[in-house]
Amino acid sequence: WQKREISNFDYLMYLNTLAGRSYNDYMQYPVFPWVLADYHSQTLNLSNPHTFRDLSKPMGAQTTERKQKFIQRYNEVEKSEGDLSAQCHYCTHYSSAIIVASYLVRLEPFTQTFCSLQGGSFDVADRMFHSVKSTWESASRDNMSDVRELIPEFFYLPEFLTNANHFELGCMQDGTVLGDVQLPSWADGDPHKFILLHRQALESDYVSAHLHHWIDLIFGHKQHGSAAVEAVNTYHPYFYGDKMDLNNIKDPLIKSTILGFISNFGQIPKQV
């Protein structure tokens, strides 16, 4: 990878596989980074550093204001192992079954998966994945319970952005009927152009020079421990599945709670 003999996409897929992530498991689906921060310009300038997301920071620390709120949350909770109020920055996760299914909801079999996770029907329209720009704003700035990252399909599969099956996804409060995913202006309403430019962004010189910082956060030494605390990158203890020995937990209620946490909210990849 350092010799540029494989692409950034291939390297990330390799790391995901090493860390136990798989297309076969919604709860441990491959995780990819948001690489852009510009979803409003008419043209995408990949030579401008401000076009890109800060890959050295987790999604919860993309803005100074939000970062300080998560640090405050961490400092306010006394450390209590095995407790639902355990000390951490984030009580939600950047990758989970519902996040994966919500991104891919316009494609089968993910449509049925999403509905089954939602109790048999689609979610409230305003909470559905409908716009790349608004999803970025939610995950990077606006919503304290949203720190989601992306999935590999954002870099190769235009079909997931269109409602080719004509599912009735509902109507938002402002009257917008949900259909195809709203794309940034620079994509000109064309899913193929979006995927092309998004993949070019992933393989750009800027991302190539900074991707290792994100890898440290998700797969490396900033995943947990003091380095994670310093990087504002700690999650609820239940998300660290390989750090918890469920066989030693005798209380069935606690055990089922932990398993429910992992299945509903996702889990940290194995450290590589």
Short mmCIF file of C-alpha atoms in Angstrom, two decimals:
data_model
loop_
_atom_site.label_atom_id
_atom_site.label_comp_id
_atom_site.label_asym_id
_atom_site.label_seq_id
_atom_site.Cartn_x
_atom_site.Cartn_y
_atom_site.Cartn_z
CA TRP A 1 0.00 0.00 0.00
CA GLN A 2 2.80 2.44 0.87
CA LYS A 3 4.37 1.69 -2.49
CA ARG A 4 1.04 2.51 -4.19
CA GLU A 5 0.82 -1.03 -5.54
CA ILE A 6 -2.74 -1.47 -4.26
CA SER A 7 -5.51 1.11 -4.04
CA ASN A 8 -6.83 2.71 -0.86
CA PHE A 9 -10.09 0.83 -1.43
CA ASP A 10 -8.32 -2.55 -1.64
CA TYR A 11 -6.23 -1.77 1.44
CA LEU A 12 -9.30 -0.84 3.49
CA MET A 13 -11.07 -4.03 2.41
CA TYR A 14 -7.99 -6.03 3.41
CA LEU A 15 -7.91 -4.39 6.85
CA ASN A 16 -11.64 -4.96 7.33
CA THR A 17 -11.18 -8.65 6.55
CA LEU A 18 -8.23 -8.93 8.96
CA ALA A 19 -10.37 -7.28 11.66
CA GLY A 20 -13.18 -9.81 11.24
CA ARG A 21 -15.54 -7.62 9.21
CA SER A 22 -17.58 -9.36 6.53
CA TYR A 23 -20.36 -8.74 4.01
CA ASN A 24 -22.01 -11.82 5.56
CA ASP A 25 -22.58 -10.15 8.93
CA TYR A 26 -24.61 -6.94 9.19
CA MET A 27 -23.30 -6.45 12.72
CA GLN A 28 -19.69 -6.62 11.54
CA TYR A 29 -20.06 -5.15 8.06
CA PRO A 30 -16.99 -3.58 6.42
CA VAL A 31 -16.58 0.03 7.59
CA PHE A 32 -15.26 2.80 5.35
CA PRO A 33 -14.58 6.44 6.19
CA TRP A 34 -16.33 9.60 5.19
CA VAL A 35 -13.58 11.17 3.10
CA LEU A 36 -15.27 14.39 1.97
CA ALA A 37 -16.65 17.38 3.83
CA ASP A 38 -17.85 19.29 0.75
CA TYR A 39 -21.38 18.33 -0.25
CA HIS A 40 -22.53 21.80 -1.31
CA SER A 41 -20.15 23.05 -4.06
CA GLN A 42 -21.14 22.90 -7.72
CA THR A 43 -17.78 21.33 -8.59
CA LEU A 44 -15.56 19.12 -6.45
CA ASN A 45 -12.00 20.38 -6.01
CA LEU A 46 -9.82 17.43 -4.96
CA SER A 47 -6.71 19.63 -4.80
CA ASN A 48 -8.16 21.70 -1.93
CA PRO A 49 -7.54 20.22 1.58
CA HIS A 50 -10.73 21.89 2.86
CA THR A 51 -12.73 19.63 0.54
CA PHE A 52 -11.89 16.67 2.78
CA ARG A 53 -12.97 15.40 6.17
CA ASP A 54 -10.34 15.46 8.95
CA LEU A 55 -9.25 11.81 8.91
CA SER A 56 -7.25 12.20 12.12
CA LYS A 57 -10.44 12.69 14.15
CA PRO A 58 -13.45 10.40 14.70
CA MET A 59 -16.83 11.59 13.48
CA GLY A 60 -17.70 12.86 16.95
CA ALA A 61 -14.78 15.29 16.91
CA GLN A 62 -15.17 16.82 13.44
CA THR A 63 -16.25 20.15 14.91
CA THR A 64 -14.71 21.77 17.99
CA GLU A 65 -18.10 22.40 19.60
CA ARG A 66 -19.26 18.79 19.29
CA LYS A 67 -15.88 17.45 20.37
CA GLN A 68 -16.10 19.48 23.59
CA LYS A 69 -19.59 18.13 24.30
CA PHE A 70 -18.37 14.54 24.01
CA ILE A 71 -15.34 15.28 26.20
CA GLN A 72 -17.71 16.79 28.77
CA ARG A 73 -19.89 13.67 28.64
CA TYR A 74 -16.81 11.49 29.21
CA ASN A 75 -15.68 13.56 32.20
CA GLU A 76 -19.11 13.63 33.83
CA VAL A 77 -19.58 9.87 34.02
CA GLU A 78 -17.66 8.05 36.72
CA LYS A 79 -16.01 4.91 35.50
CA SER A 80 -18.13 1.87 36.36
CA GLU A 81 -17.31 -1.32 34.47
CA GLY A 82 -20.30 -3.43 33.47
CA ASP A 83 -22.71 -0.57 33.98
CA LEU A 84 -24.89 0.98 31.28
CA SER A 85 -23.57 4.39 32.35
CA ALA A 86 -19.92 3.41 31.88
CA GLN A 87 -17.45 6.16 31.06
CA CYS A 88 -17.11 6.72 27.32
CA HIS A 89 -17.41 9.40 24.69
CA TYR A 90 -20.01 7.63 22.55
CA CYS A 91 -22.97 5.46 23.49
CA THR A 92 -23.75 4.82 19.82
CA HIS A 93 -21.51 3.29 17.18
CA TYR A 94 -20.16 4.15 13.74
CA SER A 95 -21.28 0.85 12.20
CA SER A 96 -24.26 -1.36 13.01
CA ALA A 97 -26.83 -3.58 11.32
CA ILE A 98 -29.39 -0.77 11.19
CA ILE A 99 -26.87 1.72 9.73
CA VAL A 100 -25.90 -0.76 7.00
CA ALA A 101 -29.51 -1.63 6.20
CA SER A 102 -30.57 2.03 6.19
CA TYR A 103 -27.89 2.91 3.63
CA LEU A 104 -28.90 -0.01 1.39
CA VAL A 105 -32.65 0.08 2.05
CA ARG A 106 -33.53 0.68 -1.62
CA LEU A 107 -31.99 -2.67 -2.60
CA GLU A 108 -33.17 -6.17 -1.75
CA PRO A 109 -32.49 -8.12 0.43
CA PHE A 110 -31.58 -5.08 2.54
CA THR A 111 -35.11 -3.68 2.24
CA GLN A 112 -36.54 -6.67 4.09
CA THR A 113 -33.66 -6.62 6.58
CA PHE A 114 -34.30 -2.96 7.37
CA CYS A 115 -38.02 -3.53 7.84
CA SER A 116 -37.44 -6.54 10.10
CA LEU A 117 -35.04 -4.50 12.24
CA GLN A 118 -37.68 -1.77 12.43
CA GLY A 119 -40.43 -4.12 13.54
CA GLY A 120 -41.92 -4.86 10.13
CA SER A 121 -42.16 -1.48 8.43
CA PHE A 122 -40.07 1.42 7.16
CA ASP A 123 -38.89 4.05 9.62
CA VAL A 124 -40.36 7.54 9.91
CA ALA A 125 -39.48 9.21 6.58
CA ASP A 126 -37.47 12.03 8.17
CA ARG A 127 -35.16 9.48 9.79
CA MET A 128 -34.59 7.48 6.60
CA PHE A 129 -31.41 7.82 4.54
CA HIS A 130 -32.49 10.30 1.88
CA SER A 131 -29.63 12.76 1.33
CA VAL A 132 -25.85 12.36 1.35
CA LYS A 133 -25.37 15.98 2.45
CA SER A 134 -27.84 15.84 5.36
CA THR A 135 -26.45 12.48 6.51
CA TRP A 136 -22.94 13.98 6.62
CA GLU A 137 -24.22 17.00 8.56
CA SER A 138 -26.00 14.74 11.05
CA ALA A 139 -23.03 12.42 11.57
CA SER A 140 -20.36 15.11 11.70
CA ARG A 141 -22.09 18.04 13.38
CA ASP A 142 -25.78 18.08 14.25
CA ASN A 143 -26.83 14.84 15.96
CA MET A 144 -25.09 13.82 19.20
CA SER A 145 -26.33 10.24 18.81
CA ASP A 146 -25.07 9.89 15.22
CA VAL A 147 -21.39 9.15 14.59
CA ARG A 148 -21.87 6.79 11.62
CA GLU A 149 -19.18 6.12 9.05
CA LEU A 150 -19.75 4.74 5.54
CA ILE A 151 -19.86 1.33 3.87
CA PRO A 152 -17.87 0.16 0.81
CA GLU A 153 -20.85 0.54 -1.53
CA PHE A 154 -20.44 4.33 -1.42
CA PHE A 155 -17.36 3.86 -3.57
CA TYR A 156 -18.54 1.40 -6.23
CA LEU A 157 -22.32 0.79 -6.32
CA PRO A 158 -24.51 3.55 -7.85
CA GLU A 159 -27.61 1.32 -7.75
CA PHE A 160 -28.08 1.70 -3.99
CA LEU A 161 -28.72 5.41 -4.49
CA THR A 162 -31.80 4.92 -6.68
CA ASN A 163 -35.24 3.64 -5.77
CA ALA A 164 -35.47 1.39 -8.84
CA ASN A 165 -37.93 -0.92 -7.06
CA HIS A 166 -40.30 2.01 -6.41
CA PHE A 167 -40.68 1.29 -2.71
CA GLU A 168 -43.10 3.60 -0.92
CA LEU A 169 -40.67 5.02 1.61
CA GLY A 170 -43.00 7.69 2.92
CA CYS A 171 -43.21 11.46 2.92
CA MET A 172 -41.11 13.85 5.03
CA GLN A 173 -42.60 16.60 7.17
CA ASP A 174 -41.69 19.23 4.59
CA GLY A 175 -43.72 17.34 1.97
CA THR A 176 -40.79 15.69 0.19
CA VAL A 177 -41.65 12.21 -1.07
CA LEU A 178 -38.76 9.81 -0.51
CA GLY A 179 -37.41 8.24 -3.68
CA ASP A 180 -33.86 8.34 -4.98
CA VAL A 181 -31.15 9.56 -2.59
CA GLN A 182 -30.48 13.29 -2.94
CA LEU A 183 -26.93 13.75 -4.23
CA PRO A 184 -24.50 16.67 -3.80
CA SER A 185 -24.62 19.43 -6.43
CA TRP A 186 -21.29 18.31 -7.88
CA ALA A 187 -22.82 14.95 -8.85
CA ASP A 188 -25.40 16.63 -11.17
CA GLY A 189 -28.07 14.20 -9.99
CA ASP A 190 -26.20 11.27 -11.52
CA PRO A 191 -25.44 8.32 -9.18
CA HIS A 192 -22.70 7.08 -11.52
CA LYS A 193 -20.98 10.48 -11.42
CA PHE A 194 -21.29 10.55 -7.63
CA ILE A 195 -19.62 7.13 -7.30
CA LEU A 196 -16.90 8.09 -9.82
CA LEU A 197 -16.00 11.32 -8.02
CA HIS A 198 -16.35 9.75 -4.57
CA ARG A 199 -13.97 6.95 -5.57
CA GLN A 200 -11.54 9.53 -7.01
CA ALA A 201 -11.69 11.32 -3.66
CA LEU A 202 -10.89 8.07 -1.82
CA GLU A 203 -7.88 7.49 -4.07
CA SER A 204 -6.74 11.13 -4.02
CA ASP A 205 -3.32 12.27 -2.84
CA TYR A 206 -4.84 13.96 0.23
CA VAL A 207 -6.64 10.83 1.44
CA SER A 208 -3.62 8.64 0.62
CA ALA A 209 -1.47 10.89 2.82
CA HIS A 210 -3.90 10.95 5.75
CA LEU A 211 -5.76 7.62 5.65
CA HIS A 212 -3.42 5.99 8.17
CA HIS A 213 -4.76 8.35 10.87
CA TRP A 214 -8.29 7.01 10.37
CA ILE A 215 -6.98 3.44 10.30
CA ASP A 216 -5.37 4.06 13.72
CA LEU A 217 -8.76 5.14 15.09
CA ILE A 218 -10.79 2.23 13.71
CA PHE A 219 -8.34 -0.68 13.51
CA GLY A 220 -5.20 0.43 15.32
CA HIS A 221 -3.71 1.72 18.55
CA LYS A 222 -6.20 4.59 19.01
CA GLN A 223 -9.06 2.10 19.14
CA HIS A 224 -9.06 1.79 22.93
CA GLY A 225 -7.02 2.66 26.03
CA SER A 226 -5.32 5.96 26.82
CA ALA A 227 -4.65 6.71 23.13
CA ALA A 228 -8.38 6.42 22.42
CA VAL A 229 -9.23 8.73 25.33
CA GLU A 230 -6.78 11.31 24.04
CA ALA A 231 -8.22 11.00 20.52
CA VAL A 232 -11.85 11.36 21.79
CA ASN A 233 -12.51 7.88 20.44
CA THR A 234 -13.90 5.71 23.25
CA TYR A 235 -17.16 3.78 22.98
CA HIS A 236 -19.37 1.99 25.46
CA PRO A 237 -17.52 -1.08 26.90
CA TYR A 238 -20.17 -3.42 25.48
CA PHE A 239 -19.12 -2.45 21.95
CA TYR A 240 -15.68 -3.98 22.51
CA GLY A 241 -16.87 -7.54 21.95
CA ASP A 242 -13.45 -9.18 21.97
CA LYS A 243 -12.61 -7.50 25.29
CA MET A 244 -15.59 -8.99 27.11
CA ASP A 245 -15.61 -12.60 28.22
CA LEU A 246 -19.29 -13.48 28.11
CA ASN A 247 -18.57 -16.96 29.48
CA ASN A 248 -17.62 -15.44 32.84
CA ILE A 249 -20.85 -13.44 33.16
CA LYS A 250 -23.24 -15.51 35.25
CA ASP A 251 -26.17 -13.09 35.40
CA PRO A 252 -28.39 -13.98 32.39
CA LEU A 253 -29.97 -10.51 32.37
CA ILE A 254 -26.60 -8.76 32.09
CA LYS A 255 -25.48 -11.28 29.48
CA SER A 256 -28.59 -10.77 27.32
CA THR A 257 -28.25 -6.98 27.73
CA ILE A 258 -24.68 -7.09 26.43
CA LEU A 259 -25.64 -9.30 23.50
CA GLY A 260 -28.56 -6.99 22.72
CA PHE A 261 -26.23 -3.99 22.83
CA ILE A 262 -23.83 -5.61 20.39
CA SER A 263 -26.53 -6.78 17.98
CA ASN A 264 -28.39 -3.45 17.98
CA PHE A 265 -25.55 -0.97 18.12
CA GLY A 266 -22.59 -2.71 16.49
CA GLN A 267 -19.14 -3.60 17.72
CA ILE A 268 -15.56 -2.41 17.44
CA PRO A 269 -13.45 -4.29 14.86
CA LYS A 270 -10.70 -6.56 16.14
CA GLN A 271 -7.48 -4.62 16.58
CA VAL A 272 -4.96 -5.33 13.82
#
